Amino acid sequence: ALHRAGDALSARNRFSGVVRSVEVDGVMALVEIEAGPFLVTAAVTRDAVEELGLAPGVPATAAVKATSVMVERSRE
């Protein structure tokens, strides 16, 4: 079953913002969302871009759910 816009998701990390760019290449696409001071880039299917109507300037939310997070020490 497909998720419809507005359906509840279990992901709790959400970044609401505006689509800055969409780069479609074959069946995949990279969508960049500017969410406050953050830029989130998501690899999604071309179908998802079309179904959601994603384009620069469109409001969107990136919902992030990961089973692991990698941490790297920053160099000062």
mmCIF file with all atom_site columns, C-alpha atoms in Angstrom:
data_model
loop_
_atom_site.group_PDB
_atom_site.id
_atom_site.type_symbol
_atom_site.label_atom_id
_atom_site.label_alt_id
_atom_site.label_comp_id
_atom_site.label_asym_id
_atom_site.label_entity_id
_atom_site.label_seq_id
_atom_site.pdbx_PDB_ins_code
_atom_site.Cartn_x
_atom_site.Cartn_y
_atom_site.Cartn_z
_atom_site.occupancy
_atom_site.B_iso_or_equiv
_atom_site.pdbx_formal_charge
_atom_site.auth_seq_id
_atom_site.auth_comp_id
_atom_site.auth_asym_id
_atom_site.auth_atom_id
_atom_site.pdbx_PDB_model_num
ATOM 1  C CA . ALA A 1 1  ? 0.000  0.000  0.000   1.00 0.00 ? 1  ALA A CA 1
ATOM 2  C CA . LEU A 1 2  ? 1.170  3.505  -0.747  1.00 0.00 ? 2  LEU A CA 1
ATOM 3  C CA . HIS A 1 3  ? 1.418  6.162  1.935   1.00 0.00 ? 3  HIS A CA 1
ATOM 4  C CA . ARG A 1 4  ? -0.762 9.163  1.225   1.00 0.00 ? 4  ARG A CA 1
ATOM 5  C CA . ALA A 1 5  ? 0.345  12.682 2.095   1.00 0.00 ? 5  ALA A CA 1
ATOM 6  C CA . GLY A 1 6  ? -0.740 13.382 5.646   1.00 0.00 ? 6  GLY A CA 1
ATOM 7  C CA . ASP A 1 7  ? -0.574 9.738  6.789   1.00 0.00 ? 7  ASP A CA 1
ATOM 8  C CA . ALA A 1 8  ? 1.104  9.295  10.161  1.00 0.00 ? 8  ALA A CA 1
ATOM 9  C CA . LEU A 1 9  ? 4.733  8.144  10.038  1.00 0.00 ? 9  LEU A CA 1
ATOM 10 C CA . SER A 1 10 ? 6.807  6.682  12.844  1.00 0.00 ? 10 SER A CA 1
ATOM 11 C CA . ALA A 1 11 ? 9.831  8.871  12.011  1.00 0.00 ? 11 ALA A CA 1
ATOM 12 C CA . ARG A 1 12 ? 10.253 11.574 14.644  1.00 0.00 ? 12 ARG A CA 1
ATOM 13 C CA . ASN A 1 13 ? 13.094 13.570 13.075  1.00 0.00 ? 13 ASN A CA 1
ATOM 14 C CA . ARG A 1 14 ? 11.393 15.978 10.696  1.00 0.00 ? 14 ARG A CA 1
ATOM 15 C CA . PHE A 1 15 ? 12.901 18.888 8.830   1.00 0.00 ? 15 PHE A CA 1
ATOM 16 C CA . SER A 1 16 ? 10.276 21.182 7.326   1.00 0.00 ? 16 SER A CA 1
ATOM 17 C CA . GLY A 1 17 ? 11.436 23.555 4.649   1.00 0.00 ? 17 GLY A CA 1
ATOM 18 C CA . VAL A 1 18 ? 11.417 24.382 0.955   1.00 0.00 ? 18 VAL A CA 1
ATOM 19 C CA . VAL A 1 19 ? 12.691 22.364 -2.000  1.00 0.00 ? 19 VAL A CA 1
ATOM 20 C CA . ARG A 1 20 ? 15.775 24.099 -3.401  1.00 0.00 ? 20 ARG A CA 1
ATOM 21 C CA . SER A 1 21 ? 16.601 21.693 -6.224  1.00 0.00 ? 21 SER A CA 1
ATOM 22 C CA . VAL A 1 22 ? 15.500 18.481 -7.895  1.00 0.00 ? 22 VAL A CA 1
ATOM 23 C CA . GLU A 1 23 ? 17.952 16.566 -10.084 1.00 0.00 ? 23 GLU A CA 1
ATOM 24 C CA . VAL A 1 24 ? 16.347 13.677 -11.952 1.00 0.00 ? 24 VAL A CA 1
ATOM 25 C CA . ASP A 1 25 ? 18.616 11.009 -13.459 1.00 0.00 ? 25 ASP A CA 1
ATOM 26 C CA . GLY A 1 26 ? 16.865 7.975  -14.878 1.00 0.00 ? 26 GLY A CA 1
ATOM 27 C CA . VAL A 1 27 ? 14.566 6.351  -12.329 1.00 0.00 ? 27 VAL A CA 1
ATOM 28 C CA . MET A 1 28 ? 16.145 8.181  -9.357  1.00 0.00 ? 28 MET A CA 1
ATOM 29 C CA . ALA A 1 29 ? 16.294 11.803 -8.233  1.00 0.00 ? 29 ALA A CA 1
ATOM 30 C CA . LEU A 1 30 ? 18.129 13.931 -5.673  1.00 0.00 ? 30 LEU A CA 1
ATOM 31 C CA . VAL A 1 31 ? 15.914 16.384 -3.816  1.00 0.00 ? 31 VAL A CA 1
ATOM 32 C CA . GLU A 1 32 ? 17.525 19.133 -1.751  1.00 0.00 ? 32 GLU A CA 1
ATOM 33 C CA . ILE A 1 33 ? 15.402 20.722 0.976   1.00 0.00 ? 33 ILE A CA 1
ATOM 34 C CA . GLU A 1 34 ? 16.445 23.874 2.823   1.00 0.00 ? 34 GLU A CA 1
ATOM 35 C CA . ALA A 1 35 ? 15.124 23.506 6.369   1.00 0.00 ? 35 ALA A CA 1
ATOM 36 C CA . GLY A 1 36 ? 16.226 26.497 8.432   1.00 0.00 ? 36 GLY A CA 1
ATOM 37 C CA . PRO A 1 37 ? 20.023 26.342 8.719   1.00 0.00 ? 37 PRO A CA 1
ATOM 38 C CA . PHE A 1 38 ? 20.073 22.767 7.374   1.00 0.00 ? 38 PHE A CA 1
ATOM 39 C CA . LEU A 1 39 ? 20.267 21.410 3.840   1.00 0.00 ? 39 LEU A CA 1
ATOM 40 C CA . VAL A 1 40 ? 18.884 17.889 3.567   1.00 0.00 ? 40 VAL A CA 1
ATOM 41 C CA . THR A 1 41 ? 19.473 15.874 0.405   1.00 0.00 ? 41 THR A CA 1
ATOM 42 C CA . ALA A 1 42 ? 17.316 12.827 -0.230  1.00 0.00 ? 42 ALA A CA 1
ATOM 43 C CA . ALA A 1 43 ? 17.650 10.169 -2.918  1.00 0.00 ? 43 ALA A CA 1
ATOM 44 C CA . VAL A 1 44 ? 14.126 9.273  -4.008  1.00 0.00 ? 44 VAL A CA 1
ATOM 45 C CA . THR A 1 45 ? 12.503 7.693  -7.040  1.00 0.00 ? 45 THR A CA 1
ATOM 46 C CA . ARG A 1 46 ? 11.469 9.715  -10.062 1.00 0.00 ? 46 ARG A CA 1
ATOM 47 C CA . ASP A 1 47 ? 7.914  8.462  -9.429  1.00 0.00 ? 47 ASP A CA 1
ATOM 48 C CA . ALA A 1 48 ? 7.985  9.981  -5.919  1.00 0.00 ? 48 ALA A CA 1
ATOM 49 C CA . VAL A 1 49 ? 9.070  13.355 -7.319  1.00 0.00 ? 49 VAL A CA 1
ATOM 50 C CA . GLU A 1 50 ? 6.194  13.275 -9.806  1.00 0.00 ? 50 GLU A CA 1
ATOM 51 C CA . GLU A 1 51 ? 3.563  11.991 -7.347  1.00 0.00 ? 51 GLU A CA 1
ATOM 52 C CA . LEU A 1 52 ? 4.494  14.595 -4.713  1.00 0.00 ? 52 LEU A CA 1
ATOM 53 C CA . GLY A 1 53 ? 4.872  17.411 -7.243  1.00 0.00 ? 53 GLY A CA 1
ATOM 54 C CA . LEU A 1 54 ? 8.346  18.253 -5.945  1.00 0.00 ? 54 LEU A CA 1
ATOM 55 C CA . ALA A 1 55 ? 9.984  21.259 -7.598  1.00 0.00 ? 55 ALA A CA 1
ATOM 56 C CA . PRO A 1 56 ? 12.029 24.258 -6.463  1.00 0.00 ? 56 PRO A CA 1
ATOM 57 C CA . GLY A 1 57 ? 9.998  26.499 -4.175  1.00 0.00 ? 57 GLY A CA 1
ATOM 58 C CA . VAL A 1 58 ? 7.561  23.784 -3.076  1.00 0.00 ? 58 VAL A CA 1
ATOM 59 C CA . PRO A 1 59 ? 7.174  23.345 0.714   1.00 0.00 ? 59 PRO A CA 1
ATOM 60 C CA . ALA A 1 60 ? 8.288  19.873 1.842   1.00 0.00 ? 60 ALA A CA 1
ATOM 61 C CA . THR A 1 61 ? 9.274  17.951 4.946   1.00 0.00 ? 61 THR A CA 1
ATOM 62 C CA . ALA A 1 62 ? 12.137 15.479 5.161   1.00 0.00 ? 62 ALA A CA 1
ATOM 63 C CA . ALA A 1 63 ? 11.333 12.722 7.656   1.00 0.00 ? 63 ALA A CA 1
ATOM 64 C CA . VAL A 1 64 ? 14.474 10.905 8.780   1.00 0.00 ? 64 VAL A CA 1
ATOM 65 C CA . LYS A 1 65 ? 14.523 7.488  10.384  1.00 0.00 ? 65 LYS A CA 1
ATOM 66 C CA . ALA A 1 66 ? 17.773 5.583  10.665  1.00 0.00 ? 66 ALA A CA 1
ATOM 67 C CA . THR A 1 67 ? 18.839 2.451  12.451  1.00 0.00 ? 67 THR A CA 1
ATOM 68 C CA . SER A 1 68 ? 22.317 3.866  13.068  1.00 0.00 ? 68 SER A CA 1
ATOM 69 C CA . VAL A 1 69 ? 24.091 7.197  13.158  1.00 0.00 ? 69 VAL A CA 1
ATOM 70 C CA . MET A 1 70 ? 27.779 7.605  12.401  1.00 0.00 ? 70 MET A CA 1
ATOM 71 C CA . VAL A 1 71 ? 29.710 10.248 14.327  1.00 0.00 ? 71 VAL A CA 1
ATOM 72 C CA . GLU A 1 72 ? 33.046 11.695 13.249  1.00 0.00 ? 72 GLU A CA 1
ATOM 73 C CA . ARG A 1 73 ? 35.203 13.881 15.440  1.00 0.00 ? 73 ARG A CA 1
ATOM 74 C CA . SER A 1 74 ? 35.430 17.425 14.056  1.00 0.00 ? 74 SER A CA 1
ATOM 75 C CA . ARG A 1 75 ? 38.841 18.906 13.407  1.00 0.00 ? 75 ARG A CA 1
ATOM 76 C CA . GLU A 1 76 ? 39.373 22.261 15.102  1.00 0.00 ? 76 GLU A CA 1
#
